[in-house]
Amino acid sequence: MNTNVTAGTTSAARPFEWFRSLGPKGRRAFFGAFGGYGLDSFDYQTLPFGLAAITAYFGISSGEAGLLSTTTLVVSAIGGIGAGVLADRIGRVRTLQLTIALYTLFTVLCGFAPNFETLLVFRGLQGLGFGGEWAVGAALVAEYCAARYRGRTVAFVQSAWAVGWGLLVVVYTILFSVLDDAVAWRVLFWVGVLPALLVLWVRRSVSDAEHATESRLKARTKANPWSSLGGIFRLDLVKTTLFAALLATGVQGGYYTLFTWLPNYLKTSRGLSVVGTGGYFALLITGAFIGYVCGGYLADLMGRKKTFLLFSVLSALLIVLFVQLPYGANGLMLLISFPLGFSTSAIFSGFGAYLAELFPTELRATGQGFTYNFGRAVGAAFPAVVGFMGAGGAIALGAVGYAIAALALLWLPETRGRELTGVRS
């Protein structure tokens, strides 16, 4: 007995035991979700990094530029909710393929846009796939995880955002250094064809967790495919649904306010070159990757709610400090870049595990898709407001989002250690 306990403790202490515990099918699901989310990040970031060039090319105002981002996020909410419902009906993997294909297609089409209005439509439609991929991939991986490893496992999937972001910065730096801005932003979108290759691999190699498939088939109502959406508002779940959506609203409002406008802010308000901007983002993204990973471990050790609260406070403080530094204090801005990237990313690490644990199996993808993407849609108003007010100090409004997130935690339960098997009645 003591020998077994000791062996179990030793096994759990191994740094990557969470990965070994997934099994062959779970590991393939992990790579599929990781790749999908990393390339989702790559395709999403094409707009923020190309925004200054796009603004000049089409001669649009900062408010119209902000509208491009807001439209993407609003439509992504529709895509995320729809993908969640679809995943609870036809399965996680099939829906994952669809979302990746959608965001790939419309990212590439953005590069062919002849005018601002067409770009706005294509970018909005890109949001359909962008919004759905995360919730479906997170649910897929969470259902393969042991409860004690779930926070860190799904956090590693979340860390793919930093990987895709970093890859985009490299491509951006090269393209905008060798091409004219009027051409470079188009090529940036065309490179977004890369995720199409992932769809083929996912189709061949990845499958849903068996217990999740059984629960989904047992609970599915053929007469009404939207019954799962109504299910997350039933009496025992409505409070959880509303406050989880508020938590997602606050975190994403703060995040997208900062990172939609930061490349443009560094280039125009701080006078940095393309290479100089890339330097700041190198530190931000390094901090982000480490933050995603560490946030997952902390969510397993401290609990989901304490981790959210810690990084809500840190993110709000660092955003205000970063944008209020006086002009010319570039050394201090560089110094703050790492912890800023760390905190604003670590807070996302708990979402995949936490939202999965808040909802029963038959409603899990719907609950994750709705709450996360409702938050994304409402949080999308933040970048637009900054666009009409002007970047710079107004970015600090993102700190308000983190205050909203901290408030929402008061009405949500702690779920660390909750198993995800069977159908909860």
Coordinates of N, CA and C in Angstrom, one line a residue, residues 142-222:
A142 N -9.3 18.5 -22.6 CA -9.7 18.4 -21.2 C -10.3 17.0 -20.9
E143 N -11.0 16.5 -21.9 CA -11.7 15.2 -21.7 C -10.7 14.0 -21.7
Y144 N -9.5 14.2 -22.1 CA -8.5 13.1 -22.0 C -7.6 13.3 -20.7
C145 N -7.8 14.4 -20.0 CA -6.9 14.6 -18.8 C -7.4 14.0 -17.5
A146 N -6.4 13.6 -16.7 CA -6.7 13.3 -15.3 C -6.9 14.6 -14.6
A147 N -7.8 14.7 -13.6 CA -8.1 15.9 -12.9 C -6.9 16.6 -12.3
R148 N -6.0 15.9 -11.8 CA -4.8 16.5 -11.1 C -3.9 17.2 -12.1
Y149 N -4.0 16.9 -13.4 CA -3.1 17.4 -14.4 C -3.8 18.4 -15.3
R150 N -5.1 18.6 -15.2 CA -5.9 19.3 -16.2 C -5.4 20.7 -16.4
G151 N -5.2 21.4 -15.3 CA -4.8 22.8 -15.4 C -3.6 23.0 -16.2
R152 N -2.5 22.3 -16.0 CA -1.3 22.4 -16.7 C -1.4 21.9 -18.1
T153 N -2.1 20.8 -18.3 CA -2.2 20.3 -19.7 C -2.9 21.2 -20.6
V154 N -4.1 21.8 -20.2 CA -4.8 22.7 -21.1 C -4.0 24.0 -21.2
A155 N -3.2 24.3 -20.2 CA -2.4 25.5 -20.2 C -1.3 25.4 -21.3
F156 N -0.8 24.2 -21.5 CA 0.2 24.0 -22.5 C -0.5 24.2 -23.9
V157 N -1.7 23.8 -24.0 CA -2.4 24.1 -25.3 C -2.6 25.6 -25.4
Q158 N -2.9 26.3 -24.4 CA -3.0 27.7 -24.4 C -1.7 28.4 -24.8
S159 N -0.6 27.8 -24.4 CA 0.7 28.4 -24.7 C 1.0 28.4 -26.2
A160 N 0.2 27.7 -26.9 CA 0.4 27.7 -28.4 C 0.1 29.0 -29.0
W161 N -0.7 29.8 -28.3 CA -1.0 31.2 -28.7 C 0.3 32.0 -28.8
A162 N 1.2 31.9 -27.8 CA 2.5 32.6 -27.8 C 3.4 32.1 -29.0
V163 N 3.3 30.8 -29.2 CA 4.1 30.2 -30.3 C 3.7 30.7 -31.7
G164 N 2.4 30.8 -31.9 CA 1.9 31.3 -33.2 C 2.2 32.8 -33.3
W165 N 2.0 33.5 -32.2 CA 2.3 34.9 -32.1 C 3.8 35.2 -32.4
G166 N 4.6 34.4 -31.8 CA 6.1 34.6 -32.1 C 6.4 34.3 -33.5
L167 N 5.8 33.3 -34.1 CA 6.1 33.0 -35.5 C 5.6 34.1 -36.4
L168 N 4.5 34.7 -36.1 CA 4.0 35.9 -36.9 C 4.9 37.1 -36.8
V169 N 5.5 37.3 -35.6 CA 6.4 38.4 -35.4 C 7.6 38.3 -36.3
V170 N 8.1 37.0 -36.4 CA 9.3 36.7 -37.3 C 8.9 37.0 -38.7
V171 N 7.8 36.5 -39.1 CA 7.3 36.7 -40.5 C 7.1 38.2 -40.8
Y172 N 6.4 38.9 -39.8 CA 6.2 40.3 -40.0 C 7.5 41.1 -40.1
T173 N 8.4 40.8 -39.3 CA 9.7 41.5 -39.3 C 10.4 41.4 -40.6
I174 N 10.4 40.1 -41.2 CA 11.1 39.9 -42.5 C 10.3 40.6 -43.6
L175 N 9.0 40.4 -43.6 CA 8.2 41.0 -44.8 C 8.3 42.5 -44.8
F176 N 8.1 43.1 -43.6 CA 8.1 44.6 -43.6 C 9.5 45.2 -43.7
S177 N 10.5 44.4 -43.6 CA 11.9 44.9 -43.8 C 12.3 44.8 -45.3
V178 N 11.7 43.9 -46.0 CA 12.1 43.7 -47.4 C 11.1 44.1 -48.4
L179 N 9.9 44.3 -48.0 CA 8.8 44.7 -49.0 C 8.2 46.1 -48.6
D180 N 7.7 46.7 -49.6 CA 7.0 47.9 -49.3 C 5.7 47.6 -48.5
D181 N 5.4 48.5 -47.5 CA 4.3 48.3 -46.6 C 3.0 48.0 -47.4
A182 N 2.8 48.6 -48.6 CA 1.5 48.4 -49.3 C 1.4 47.0 -49.8
V183 N 2.5 46.3 -50.0 CA 2.5 44.9 -50.4 C 2.6 43.9 -49.2
A184 N 3.4 44.3 -48.3 CA 3.8 43.4 -47.1 C 2.6 43.0 -46.4
W185 N 1.6 43.9 -46.1 CA 0.4 43.5 -45.3 C -0.4 42.4 -46.0
R186 N -0.4 42.5 -47.4 CA -1.2 41.5 -48.1 C -0.5 40.1 -48.0
V187 N 0.8 40.1 -48.2 CA 1.6 38.9 -48.1 C 1.5 38.3 -46.7
L188 N 1.4 39.1 -45.7 CA 1.2 38.6 -44.3 C 0.0 37.8 -44.2
F189 N -1.1 38.3 -44.8 CA -2.4 37.5 -44.8 C -2.3 36.2 -45.6
W190 N -1.6 36.3 -46.7 CA -1.5 35.1 -47.6 C -0.7 34.0 -46.9
V191 N 0.3 34.3 -46.1 CA 1.0 33.3 -45.4 C 0.1 32.5 -44.5
G192 N -1.1 33.1 -44.1 CA -2.0 32.4 -43.3 C -2.7 31.2 -43.8
V193 N -2.2 30.7 -45.0 CA -2.7 29.5 -45.6 C -2.1 28.3 -44.8
L194 N -1.1 28.5 -44.0 CA -0.4 27.3 -43.4 C -1.3 26.4 -42.6
P195 N -2.4 26.8 -41.9 CA -3.2 25.9 -41.1 C -3.9 24.9 -42.0
A196 N -4.0 25.1 -43.3 CA -4.7 24.1 -44.1 C -4.1 22.7 -44.0
L197 N -2.8 22.7 -43.9 CA -2.0 21.5 -43.7 C -2.4 20.7 -42.5
L198 N -2.7 21.5 -41.4 CA -3.1 20.8 -40.1 C -4.4 20.1 -40.2
V199 N -5.3 20.7 -41.0 CA -6.7 20.0 -41.1 C -6.5 18.6 -41.6
L200 N -5.6 18.4 -42.6 CA -5.4 17.0 -43.1 C -4.9 16.1 -42.1
W201 N -4.0 16.6 -41.2 CA -3.4 15.7 -40.2 C -4.5 15.4 -39.1
V202 N -5.2 16.4 -38.7 CA -6.3 16.2 -37.7 C -7.3 15.2 -38.2
R203 N -7.7 15.3 -39.4 CA -8.7 14.4 -40.0 C -8.2 12.9 -39.9
R204 N -6.9 12.7 -40.1 CA -6.4 11.4 -40.2 C -6.0 10.8 -38.8
S205 N -5.6 11.6 -37.9 CA -5.0 11.2 -36.7 C -5.7 11.4 -35.3
V206 N -6.6 12.3 -35.3 CA -7.2 12.7 -34.0 C -8.6 12.1 -33.8
S207 N -9.0 11.7 -32.6 CA -10.3 11.2 -32.3 C -10.8 11.8 -31.0
D208 N -12.1 11.8 -30.8 CA -12.7 12.2 -29.5 C -12.5 11.2 -28.4
A209 N -12.5 11.7 -27.2 CA -12.4 10.7 -26.0 C -13.7 9.9 -26.0
E210 N -13.5 8.6 -25.8 CA -14.6 7.6 -25.9 C -15.8 8.0 -24.9
H211 N -15.4 8.3 -23.7 CA -16.5 8.5 -22.7 C -17.3 9.8 -23.1
A212 N -16.6 10.8 -23.7 CA -17.3 12.0 -24.1 C -18.2 11.7 -25.3
T213 N -17.8 10.9 -26.2 CA -18.7 10.5 -27.3 C -19.9 9.8 -26.8
E214 N -19.7 8.9 -25.9 CA -20.9 8.1 -25.4 C -21.9 9.1 -24.7
S215 N -21.4 10.0 -23.9 CA -22.2 10.9 -23.2 C -22.9 11.9 -24.2
R216 N -22.2 12.3 -25.2 CA -22.8 13.2 -26.2 C -23.9 12.5 -26.9
L217 N -23.7 11.3 -27.4 CA -24.7 10.5 -28.1 C -26.0 10.2 -27.2
K218 N -25.7 9.9 -26.0 CA -26.8 9.6 -25.0 C -27.7 10.9 -24.8
A219 N -27.0 12.0 -24.7 CA -27.8 13.3 -24.3 C -28.3 14.0 -25.5
R220 N -27.9 13.7 -26.8 CA -28.3 14.4 -27.9 C -29.8 14.4 -28.2
T221 N -30.4 15.5 -28.5 CA -31.8 15.6 -28.9 C -31.8 15.9 -30.3
K222 N -32.2 14.9 -31.1 CA -32.2 15.1 -32.6 C -33.2 16.1 -33.1

